[in-house]
Coordinates of C-alpha atoms and ligand atoms in Angstrom, one line a residue:
Chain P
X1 CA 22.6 1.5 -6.7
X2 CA 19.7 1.6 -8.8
X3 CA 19.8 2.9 -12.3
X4 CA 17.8 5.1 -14.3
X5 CA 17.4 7.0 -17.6
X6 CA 17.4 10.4 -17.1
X7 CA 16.9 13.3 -20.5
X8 CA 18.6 10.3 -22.2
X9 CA 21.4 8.9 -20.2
X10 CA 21.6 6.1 -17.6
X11 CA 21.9 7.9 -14.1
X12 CA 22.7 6.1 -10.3
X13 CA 20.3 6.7 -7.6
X14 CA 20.1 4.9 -4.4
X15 CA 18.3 2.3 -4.0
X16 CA 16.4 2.5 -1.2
X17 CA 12.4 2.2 -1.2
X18 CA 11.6 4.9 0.8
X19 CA 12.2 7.7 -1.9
X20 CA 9.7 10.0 -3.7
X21 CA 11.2 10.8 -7.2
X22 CA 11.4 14.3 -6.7
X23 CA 13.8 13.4 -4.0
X24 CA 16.1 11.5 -6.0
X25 CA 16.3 14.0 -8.8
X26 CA 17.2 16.7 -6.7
X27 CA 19.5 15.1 -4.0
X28 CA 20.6 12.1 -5.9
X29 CA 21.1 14.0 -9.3
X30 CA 21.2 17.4 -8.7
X31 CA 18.1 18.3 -10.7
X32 CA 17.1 21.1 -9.0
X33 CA 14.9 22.0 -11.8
X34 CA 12.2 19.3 -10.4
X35 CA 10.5 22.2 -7.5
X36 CA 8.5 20.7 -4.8
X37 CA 6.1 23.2 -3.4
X38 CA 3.1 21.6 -2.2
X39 CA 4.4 17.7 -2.4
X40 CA 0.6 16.7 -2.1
X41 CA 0.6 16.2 -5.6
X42 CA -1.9 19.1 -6.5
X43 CA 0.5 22.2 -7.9
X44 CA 2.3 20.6 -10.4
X45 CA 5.7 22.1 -9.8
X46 CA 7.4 18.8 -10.0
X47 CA 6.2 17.6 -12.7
X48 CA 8.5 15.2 -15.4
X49 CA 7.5 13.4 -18.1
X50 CA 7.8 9.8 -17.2
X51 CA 7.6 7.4 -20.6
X52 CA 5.9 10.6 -21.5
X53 CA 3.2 11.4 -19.7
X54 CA 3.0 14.0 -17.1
X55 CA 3.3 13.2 -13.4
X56 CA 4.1 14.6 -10.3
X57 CA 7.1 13.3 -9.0
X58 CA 6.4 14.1 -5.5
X59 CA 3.8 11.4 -5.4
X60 CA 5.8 8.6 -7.2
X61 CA 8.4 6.7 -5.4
X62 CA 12.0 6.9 -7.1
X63 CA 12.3 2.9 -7.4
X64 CA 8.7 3.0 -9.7
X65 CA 10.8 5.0 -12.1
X66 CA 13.0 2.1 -12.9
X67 CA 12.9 1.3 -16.4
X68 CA 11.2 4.0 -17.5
X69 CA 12.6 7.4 -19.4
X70 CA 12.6 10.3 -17.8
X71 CA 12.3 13.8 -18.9
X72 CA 13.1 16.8 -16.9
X73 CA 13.3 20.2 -17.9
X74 CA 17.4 19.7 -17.5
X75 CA 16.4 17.5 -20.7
X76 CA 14.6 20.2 -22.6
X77 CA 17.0 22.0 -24.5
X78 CA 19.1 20.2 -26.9
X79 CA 22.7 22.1 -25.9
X80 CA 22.7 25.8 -26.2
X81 CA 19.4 25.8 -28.4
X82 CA 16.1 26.1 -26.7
X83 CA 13.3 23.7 -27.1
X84 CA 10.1 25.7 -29.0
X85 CA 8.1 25.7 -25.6
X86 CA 11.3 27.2 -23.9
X87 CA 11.4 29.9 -26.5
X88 CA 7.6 30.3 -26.4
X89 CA 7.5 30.9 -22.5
X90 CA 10.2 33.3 -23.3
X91 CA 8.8 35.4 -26.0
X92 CA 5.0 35.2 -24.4
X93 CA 6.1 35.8 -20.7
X94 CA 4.8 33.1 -19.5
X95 CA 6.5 33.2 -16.0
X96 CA 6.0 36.1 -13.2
X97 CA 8.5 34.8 -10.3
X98 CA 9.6 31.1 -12.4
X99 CA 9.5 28.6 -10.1
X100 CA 6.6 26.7 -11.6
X101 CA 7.4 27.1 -15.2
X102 CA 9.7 23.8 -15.6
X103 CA 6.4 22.0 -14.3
X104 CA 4.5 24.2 -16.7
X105 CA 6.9 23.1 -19.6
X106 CA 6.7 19.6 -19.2
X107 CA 3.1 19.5 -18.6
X108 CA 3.1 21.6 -22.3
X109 CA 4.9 18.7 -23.9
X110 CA 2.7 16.5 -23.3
X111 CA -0.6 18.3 -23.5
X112 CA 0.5 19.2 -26.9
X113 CA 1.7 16.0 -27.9
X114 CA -2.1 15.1 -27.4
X115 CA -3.3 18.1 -28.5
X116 CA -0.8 20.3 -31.1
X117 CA -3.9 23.1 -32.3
X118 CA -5.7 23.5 -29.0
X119 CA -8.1 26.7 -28.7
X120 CA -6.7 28.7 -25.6
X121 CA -10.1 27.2 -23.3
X122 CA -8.2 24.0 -24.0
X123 CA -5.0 25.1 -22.7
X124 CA -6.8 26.5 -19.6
X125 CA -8.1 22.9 -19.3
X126 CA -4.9 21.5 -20.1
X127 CA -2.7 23.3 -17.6
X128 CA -5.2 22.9 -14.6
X129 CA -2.7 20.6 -12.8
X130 CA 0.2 23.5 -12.5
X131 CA -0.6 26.8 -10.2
X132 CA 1.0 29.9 -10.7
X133 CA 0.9 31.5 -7.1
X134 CA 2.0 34.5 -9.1
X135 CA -0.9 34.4 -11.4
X136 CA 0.4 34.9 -15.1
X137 CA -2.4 32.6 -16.5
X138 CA -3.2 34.7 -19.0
X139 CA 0.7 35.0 -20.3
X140 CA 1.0 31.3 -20.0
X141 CA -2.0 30.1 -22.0
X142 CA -0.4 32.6 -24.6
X143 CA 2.7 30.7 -24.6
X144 CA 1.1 27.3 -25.0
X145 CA -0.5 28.6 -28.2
X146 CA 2.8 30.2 -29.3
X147 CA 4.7 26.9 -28.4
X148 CA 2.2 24.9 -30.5
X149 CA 2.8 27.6 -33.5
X150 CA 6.6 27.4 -33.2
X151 CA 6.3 23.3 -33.0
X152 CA 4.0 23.3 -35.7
X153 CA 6.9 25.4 -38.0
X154 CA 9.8 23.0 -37.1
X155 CA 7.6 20.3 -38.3
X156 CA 6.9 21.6 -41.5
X157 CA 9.9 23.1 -41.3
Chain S
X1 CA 8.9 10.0 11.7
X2 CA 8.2 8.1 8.3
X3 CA 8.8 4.4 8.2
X4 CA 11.7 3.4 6.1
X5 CA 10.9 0.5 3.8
X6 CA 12.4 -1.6 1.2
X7 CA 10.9 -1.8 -2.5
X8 CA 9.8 -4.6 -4.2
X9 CA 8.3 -4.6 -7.9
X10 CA 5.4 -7.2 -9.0
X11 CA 5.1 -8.2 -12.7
X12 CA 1.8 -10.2 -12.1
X13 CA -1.2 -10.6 -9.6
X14 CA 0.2 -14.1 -8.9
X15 CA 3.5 -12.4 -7.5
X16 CA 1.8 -9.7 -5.6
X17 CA -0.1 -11.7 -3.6
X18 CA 2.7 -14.0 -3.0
X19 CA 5.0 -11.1 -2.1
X20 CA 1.9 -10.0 0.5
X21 CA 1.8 -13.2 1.9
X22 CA 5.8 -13.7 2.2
X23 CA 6.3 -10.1 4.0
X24 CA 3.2 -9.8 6.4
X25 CA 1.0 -7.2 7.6
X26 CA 3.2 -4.2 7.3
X27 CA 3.8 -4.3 3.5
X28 CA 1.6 -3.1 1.1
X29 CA 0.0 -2.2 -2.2
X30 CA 1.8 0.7 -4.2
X31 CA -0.4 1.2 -7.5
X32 CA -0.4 4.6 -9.1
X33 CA 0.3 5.4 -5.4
X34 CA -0.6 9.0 -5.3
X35 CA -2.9 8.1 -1.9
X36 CA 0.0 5.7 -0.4
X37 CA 2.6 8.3 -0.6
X38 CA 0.7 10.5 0.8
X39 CA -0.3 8.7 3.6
X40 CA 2.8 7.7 4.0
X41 CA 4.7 10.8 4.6
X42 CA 2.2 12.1 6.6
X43 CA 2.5 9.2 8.9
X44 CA -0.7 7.7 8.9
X45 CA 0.0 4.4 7.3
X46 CA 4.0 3.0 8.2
X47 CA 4.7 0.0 5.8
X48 CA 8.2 -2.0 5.7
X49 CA 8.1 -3.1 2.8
X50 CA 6.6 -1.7 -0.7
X51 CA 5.0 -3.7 -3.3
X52 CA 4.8 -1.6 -6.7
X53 CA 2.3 -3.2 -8.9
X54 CA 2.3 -0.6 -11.4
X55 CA 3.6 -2.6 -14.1
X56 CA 1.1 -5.1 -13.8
X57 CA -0.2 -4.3 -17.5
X58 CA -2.6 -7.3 -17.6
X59 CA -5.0 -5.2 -15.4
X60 CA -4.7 -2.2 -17.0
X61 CA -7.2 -2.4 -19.8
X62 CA -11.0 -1.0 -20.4
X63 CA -12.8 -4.0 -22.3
X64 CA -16.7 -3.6 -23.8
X65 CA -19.1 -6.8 -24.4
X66 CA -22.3 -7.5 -25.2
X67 CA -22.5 -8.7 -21.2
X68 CA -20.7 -5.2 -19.3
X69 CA -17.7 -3.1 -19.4
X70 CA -14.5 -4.4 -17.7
X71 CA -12.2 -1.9 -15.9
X72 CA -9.3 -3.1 -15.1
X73 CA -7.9 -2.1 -11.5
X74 CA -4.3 -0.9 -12.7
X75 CA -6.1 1.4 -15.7
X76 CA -5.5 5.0 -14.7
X77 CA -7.7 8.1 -14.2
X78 CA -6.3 9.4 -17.6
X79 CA -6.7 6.4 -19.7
X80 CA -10.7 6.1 -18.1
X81 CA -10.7 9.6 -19.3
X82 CA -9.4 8.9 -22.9
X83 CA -12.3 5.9 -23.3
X84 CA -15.5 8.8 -22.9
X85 CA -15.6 7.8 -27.1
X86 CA -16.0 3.6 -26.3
X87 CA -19.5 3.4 -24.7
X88 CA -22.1 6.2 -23.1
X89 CA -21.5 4.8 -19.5
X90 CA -17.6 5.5 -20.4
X91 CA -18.4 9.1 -21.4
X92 CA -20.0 9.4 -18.1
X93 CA -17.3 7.8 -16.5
X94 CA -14.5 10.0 -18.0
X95 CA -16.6 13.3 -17.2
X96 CA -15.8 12.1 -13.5
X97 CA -12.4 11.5 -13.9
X98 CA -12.1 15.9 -15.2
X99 CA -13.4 16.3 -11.8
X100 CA -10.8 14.5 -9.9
X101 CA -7.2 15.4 -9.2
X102 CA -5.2 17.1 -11.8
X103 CA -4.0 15.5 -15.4
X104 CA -0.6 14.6 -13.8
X105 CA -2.0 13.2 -11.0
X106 CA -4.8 11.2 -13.4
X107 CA -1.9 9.6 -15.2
X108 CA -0.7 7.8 -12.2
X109 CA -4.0 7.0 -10.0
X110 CA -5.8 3.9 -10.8
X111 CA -9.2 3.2 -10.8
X112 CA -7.9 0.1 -8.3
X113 CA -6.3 2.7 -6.0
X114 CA -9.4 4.6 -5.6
X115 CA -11.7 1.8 -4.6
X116 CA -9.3 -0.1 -2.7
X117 CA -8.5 3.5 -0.9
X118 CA -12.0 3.5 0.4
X119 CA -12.5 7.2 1.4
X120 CA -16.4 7.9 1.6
X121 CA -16.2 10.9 -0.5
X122 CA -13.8 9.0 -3.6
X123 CA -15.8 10.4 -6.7
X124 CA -15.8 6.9 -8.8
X125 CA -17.6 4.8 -6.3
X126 CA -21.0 6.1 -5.8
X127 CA -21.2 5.9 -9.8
X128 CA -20.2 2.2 -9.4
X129 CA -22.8 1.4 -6.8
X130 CA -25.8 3.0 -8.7
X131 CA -24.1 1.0 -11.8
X132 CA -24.4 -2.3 -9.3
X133 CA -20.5 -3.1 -10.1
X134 CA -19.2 -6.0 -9.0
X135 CA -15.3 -6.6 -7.8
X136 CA -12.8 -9.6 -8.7
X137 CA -10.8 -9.7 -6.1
X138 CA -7.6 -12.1 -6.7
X139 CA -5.8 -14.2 -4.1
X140 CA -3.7 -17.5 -4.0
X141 CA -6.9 -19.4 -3.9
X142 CA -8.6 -17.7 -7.1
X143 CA -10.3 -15.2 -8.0
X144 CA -14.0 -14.2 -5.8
X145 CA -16.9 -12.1 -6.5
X146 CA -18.1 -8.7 -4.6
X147 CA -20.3 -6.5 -5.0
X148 CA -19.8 -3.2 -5.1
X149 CA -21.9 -2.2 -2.5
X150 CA -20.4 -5.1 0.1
X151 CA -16.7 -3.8 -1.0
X152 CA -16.5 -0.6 1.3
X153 CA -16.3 -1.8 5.4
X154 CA -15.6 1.3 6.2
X155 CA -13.4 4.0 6.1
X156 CA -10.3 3.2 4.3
X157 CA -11.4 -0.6 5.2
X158 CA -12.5 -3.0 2.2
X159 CA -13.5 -6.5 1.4
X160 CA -9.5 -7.0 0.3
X161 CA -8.3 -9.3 2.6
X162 CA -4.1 -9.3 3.4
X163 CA -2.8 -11.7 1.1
X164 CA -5.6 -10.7 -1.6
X165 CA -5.5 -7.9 -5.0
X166 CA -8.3 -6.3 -6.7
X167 CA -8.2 -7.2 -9.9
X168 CA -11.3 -5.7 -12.1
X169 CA -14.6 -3.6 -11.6
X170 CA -17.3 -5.3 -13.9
X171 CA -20.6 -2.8 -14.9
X172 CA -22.8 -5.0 -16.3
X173 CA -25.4 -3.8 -19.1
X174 CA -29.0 -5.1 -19.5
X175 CA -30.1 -7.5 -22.0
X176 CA -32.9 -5.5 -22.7
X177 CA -33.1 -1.6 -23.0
X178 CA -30.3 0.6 -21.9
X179 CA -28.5 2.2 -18.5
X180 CA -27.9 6.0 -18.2
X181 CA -26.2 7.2 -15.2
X182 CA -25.3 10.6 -13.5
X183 CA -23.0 11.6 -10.9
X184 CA -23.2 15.2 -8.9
X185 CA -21.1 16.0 -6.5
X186 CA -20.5 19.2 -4.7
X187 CA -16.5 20.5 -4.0
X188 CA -15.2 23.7 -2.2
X189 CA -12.1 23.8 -4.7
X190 CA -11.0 22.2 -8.0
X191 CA -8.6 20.1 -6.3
X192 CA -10.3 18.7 -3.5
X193 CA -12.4 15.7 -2.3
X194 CA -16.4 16.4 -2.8
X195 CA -18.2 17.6 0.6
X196 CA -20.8 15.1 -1.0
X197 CA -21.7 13.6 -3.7
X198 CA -24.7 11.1 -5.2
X199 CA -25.5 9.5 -8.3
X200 CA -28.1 7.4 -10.0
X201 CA -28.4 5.3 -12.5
X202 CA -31.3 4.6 -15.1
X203 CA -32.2 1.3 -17.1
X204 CA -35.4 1.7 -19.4
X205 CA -36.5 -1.4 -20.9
X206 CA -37.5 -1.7 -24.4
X207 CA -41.2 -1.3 -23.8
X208 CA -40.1 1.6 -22.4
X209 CA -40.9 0.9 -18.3
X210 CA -38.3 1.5 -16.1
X211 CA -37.0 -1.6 -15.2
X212 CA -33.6 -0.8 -12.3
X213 CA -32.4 2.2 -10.3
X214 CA -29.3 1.9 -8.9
X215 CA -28.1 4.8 -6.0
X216 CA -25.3 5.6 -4.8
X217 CA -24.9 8.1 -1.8
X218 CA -21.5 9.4 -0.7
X219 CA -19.8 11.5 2.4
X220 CA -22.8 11.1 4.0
X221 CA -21.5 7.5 5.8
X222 CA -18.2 6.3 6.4
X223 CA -19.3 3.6 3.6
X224 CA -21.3 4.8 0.0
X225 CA -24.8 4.0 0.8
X226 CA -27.3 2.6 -1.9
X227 CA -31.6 3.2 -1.7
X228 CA -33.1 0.5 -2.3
X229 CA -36.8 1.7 -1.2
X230 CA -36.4 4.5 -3.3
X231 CA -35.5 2.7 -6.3
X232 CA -38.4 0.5 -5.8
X233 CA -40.3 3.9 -5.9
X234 CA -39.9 4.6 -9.6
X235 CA -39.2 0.8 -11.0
X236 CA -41.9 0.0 -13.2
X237 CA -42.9 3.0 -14.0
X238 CA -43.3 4.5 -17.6
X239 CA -40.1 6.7 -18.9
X240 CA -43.1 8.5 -20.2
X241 CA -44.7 8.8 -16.7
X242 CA -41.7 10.6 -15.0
X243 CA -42.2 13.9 -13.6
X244 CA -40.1 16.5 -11.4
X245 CA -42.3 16.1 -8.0
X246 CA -41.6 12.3 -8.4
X247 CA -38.2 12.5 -8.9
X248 CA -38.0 14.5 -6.1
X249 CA -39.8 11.8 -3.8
X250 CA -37.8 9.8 -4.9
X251 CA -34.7 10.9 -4.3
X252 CA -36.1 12.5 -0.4
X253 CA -36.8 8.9 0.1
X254 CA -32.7 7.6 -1.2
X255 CA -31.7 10.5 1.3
X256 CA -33.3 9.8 4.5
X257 CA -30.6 6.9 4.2
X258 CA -27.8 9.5 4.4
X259 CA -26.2 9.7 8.2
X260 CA -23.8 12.5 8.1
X261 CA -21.2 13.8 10.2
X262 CA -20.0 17.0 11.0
X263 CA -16.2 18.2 9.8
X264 CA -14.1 20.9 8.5
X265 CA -15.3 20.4 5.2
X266 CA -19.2 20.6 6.1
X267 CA -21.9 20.4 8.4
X268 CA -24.3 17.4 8.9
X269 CA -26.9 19.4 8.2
X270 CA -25.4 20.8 5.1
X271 CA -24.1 17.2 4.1
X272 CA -28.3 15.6 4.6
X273 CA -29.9 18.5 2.2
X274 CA -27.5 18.9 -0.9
X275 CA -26.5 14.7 -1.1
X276 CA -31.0 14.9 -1.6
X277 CA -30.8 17.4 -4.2
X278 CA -27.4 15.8 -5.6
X279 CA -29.4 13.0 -6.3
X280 CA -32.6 14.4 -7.8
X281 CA -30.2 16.0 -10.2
X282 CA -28.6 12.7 -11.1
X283 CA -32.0 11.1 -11.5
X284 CA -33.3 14.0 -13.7
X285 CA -30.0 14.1 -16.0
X286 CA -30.4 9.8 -16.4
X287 CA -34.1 10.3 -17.3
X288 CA -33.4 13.2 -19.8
X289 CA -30.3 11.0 -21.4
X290 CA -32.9 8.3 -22.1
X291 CA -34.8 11.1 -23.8
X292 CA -37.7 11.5 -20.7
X293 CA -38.7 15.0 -20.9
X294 CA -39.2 16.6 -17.3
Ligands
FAD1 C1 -3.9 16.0 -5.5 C2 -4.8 14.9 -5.3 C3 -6.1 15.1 -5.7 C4 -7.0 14.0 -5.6 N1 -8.3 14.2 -5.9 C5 -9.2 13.2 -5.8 C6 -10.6 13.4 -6.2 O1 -11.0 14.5 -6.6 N2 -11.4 12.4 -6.0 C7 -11.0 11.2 -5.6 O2 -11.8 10.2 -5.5 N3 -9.8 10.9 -5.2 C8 -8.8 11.9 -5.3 N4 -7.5 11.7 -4.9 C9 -7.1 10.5 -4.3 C10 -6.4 9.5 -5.3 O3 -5.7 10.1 -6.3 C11 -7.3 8.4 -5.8 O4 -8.0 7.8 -4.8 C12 -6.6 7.5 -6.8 O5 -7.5 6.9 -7.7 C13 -5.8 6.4 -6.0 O6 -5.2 5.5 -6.9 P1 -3.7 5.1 -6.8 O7 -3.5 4.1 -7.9 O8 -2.8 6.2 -6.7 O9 -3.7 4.3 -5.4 P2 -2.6 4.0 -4.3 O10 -2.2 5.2 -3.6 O11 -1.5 3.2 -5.0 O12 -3.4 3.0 -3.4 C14 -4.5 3.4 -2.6 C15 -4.8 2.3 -1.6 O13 -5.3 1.1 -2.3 C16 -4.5 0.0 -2.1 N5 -4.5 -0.6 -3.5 C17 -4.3 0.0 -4.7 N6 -4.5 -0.8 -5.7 C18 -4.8 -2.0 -5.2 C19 -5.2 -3.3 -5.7 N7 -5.3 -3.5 -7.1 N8 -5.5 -4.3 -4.9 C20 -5.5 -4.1 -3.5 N9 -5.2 -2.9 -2.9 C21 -4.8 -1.9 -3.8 C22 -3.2 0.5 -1.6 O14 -2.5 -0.4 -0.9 C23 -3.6 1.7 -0.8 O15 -4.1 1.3 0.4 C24 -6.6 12.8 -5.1 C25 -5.3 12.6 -4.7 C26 -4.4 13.6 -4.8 C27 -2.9 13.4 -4.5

């Protein structure tokens, strides 16, 4: 067995090589929230943060994960209270059908932790590694700018 | 079906080369991996064994002197991207990076990957050509020199011999005067391989002559191509003396070089007239960022 921390806590996948990290989140952890769609690495809907940065877990092998912390959106919310982005995406609709917003919402984490103020040309920029098939672009740059308001009053909060 | 293989991690080049040499043909190189796993689940490479040398963090670095820039081959898309501030031929670099992938992909590609990939149309190796890069390439027996140019063999085939690991890219800078270099490439989507692609690159001299011109053709060959007859062309001349039409020569010259095929992504034909015009553009953006007016 081969461990890993995962939204915090030391997990047990298996440890053979031969395992994408998507795989083993889902199938190993049940962390259905990781969504493969393309698994070519180019829609983003498996994206977790991974010492956090954003990566698509599709194209990283499970046993490259070892030792590193891992964030997916299972790890967003602390218990029953939302993180700001999930509340964001919520308010500003940032979702048609769903299935690529956890991708979306990691990739927001870390975009903002680079970036809190962006302009909403940024965000476009910043999200270009997550597709919407359903095509709420304009809803989700919205909720990037409302996530980076609501983070910005928690901090000064 | 996909090969089943085992996983082994290597903290150093020392132990990667040694884990190559102790497991044979059949294992290999994972570094950001986003072309290995790839290729791997669709079959077209079948390794036993993986070696992971992603946390081999004494190659991932980006290092300026007075003599080049050192890339490190475990630095990532994303960090090349975040070092556009650190040196003009860095910006340049990092604006080719945007064009590549997507930012979760960027943050686990490797400069080291793309080279050692060898695809004729990977977007950071015609810039490294025209730059006249050279490779250290790492193996029990030390460390050796490449050029750039002499890496690529062929398609997916490099100077990286079995039991051997790139280890840095090195651009050198003149003593005298400055480089300025351009890459154009042309794509059907935002994530996806260039149909073709050039680049040039520029070094003025301080009496203002132009002293190097470096060229890098790619997709056109199964290999990136370089011009030397058409850099000969506009050495020596005056930054002063550079027009449009000559330009143009020069880079119809640089093009007759090109010998393209024919695939789903473009024609031959196609491929010979835009990788012309994708380096005339290159050539006229490194003569206007040494302030040459056209
Ligand atoms: C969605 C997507 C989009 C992409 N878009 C582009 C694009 O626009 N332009 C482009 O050029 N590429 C693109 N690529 C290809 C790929 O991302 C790059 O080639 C990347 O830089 C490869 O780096 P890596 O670290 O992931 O390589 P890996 O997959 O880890 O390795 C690639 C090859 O190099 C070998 N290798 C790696 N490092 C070393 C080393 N240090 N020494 C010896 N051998 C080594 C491996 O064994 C393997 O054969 C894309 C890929 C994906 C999935």
């Amino acid at each position: 067995m081969t461990v890993l921390k995962v939204n915090g806590r030391p997990v047990e996948i298996s440890n053979r090589g031969d395992r994408t990290l998507a795989t083993a989140l889902r199938e190993d952890l049940g962390l259905i929230g990781v969504r493969v769609s393309c698994a070519e690495g180019e829609c983003g809907s498996c994206t977790v943060l991974v010492d956090n940065k954003p990566m698509t877990s599709c194209l990283m092998l499970a046993q490259q994960a070892k030792g590193k912390e891992i964030v997916t959106i299972e790890g967003m919310a602390n218990g029953d209270d939302l993180h700001p982005i999930q509340q964001a995406f919520i308010e500003e609709q940032g979702f048609q059908c769903g299935f690529c917003t956890p991708g979306l919402i990691l990739s927001t984490k870390a975009f903002l932790a680079e970036n809190p103020n962006p302009t909403a040309d940024e965000v476009s920029v910043g999200m270009s590694g997550n597709i919407c098939r359903c095509g709420a672009y304009p809803y989700i740059v919205k909720a990037v700018l409302k996530a980076a308001e609501l983070m910005d009053e928690t901090a000064t909060a | 079906m996909k090969s089943a293989f085992t996983y082994e991690r290597a903290g150093s080049p020392a132990e990667a080369v040694a884990l190559l040499a102790k497991h044979g043909p059949d294992a290999m190189i994972w570094a950001g991996g986003t072309d290995m796993t790839l290729q791997w689940q669709q079959e077209k490479v079948s390794p036993t064994v993986c070696i992971d040398i992603r946390d081999i963090s004494e190659l991932d670095y980006i290092e300026i002197d007075n003599s080049g820039i050192r890339i490190g081959a475990m630095a990532s898309l994303a960090s090349l991207e975040r070092s556009a501030d650190r040196h003009h031929i860095l910006t340049m670099l990092s604006d080719i990076t945007k064009l590549m992938a997507t930012p979760q992909t960027r943050t686990l590609a490797t400069v080291g990957g793309n080279l050692c990939n060898a695809s004729p149309a990977a977007d950071l190796s015609p810039a490294f050509v025209a730059l006249d890069a050279t490779v250290k390439i790492f193996s029990a027996l030390g460390a050796r020199k490449v050029s750039m140019l002499d890496f690529f063999k062929g398609v997916n085939k490099t100077e990286v011999g079995p039991a051997e690991l790139l280890e840095e890219v090195f651009i050198p800078l003149p003593d005298d005067g400055d480089v300025q270099a351009s890459y154009k490439r042309i794509d059907r989507t935002v994530v996806d391989i260039a149909l073709v692609n050039g680049s040039a690159a520029v070094t003025v001299g301080s009496d203002g002559v132009i002293s190097k011109v470096g060229l890098g053709l790619g997709a056109v060959a199964p290999i990136i191509l370089n011009a030397p007859d058409a850099s000969a062309a506009l050495e020596g001349l005056k930054l002063s003396d550079v027009t449009r039409e000559k330009l143009a020569k020069v880079a119809a010259i640089a093009a007759k070089h090109a010998k393209p095929i024919t695939d789903v992504r473009a024609s031959a034909g196609y491929r010979q007239d835009m990788v012309e015009i994708m380096l005339r553009r290159s050539l006229e953006d490194s003569i206007s960022k040494h302030g040459g007016t056209l």
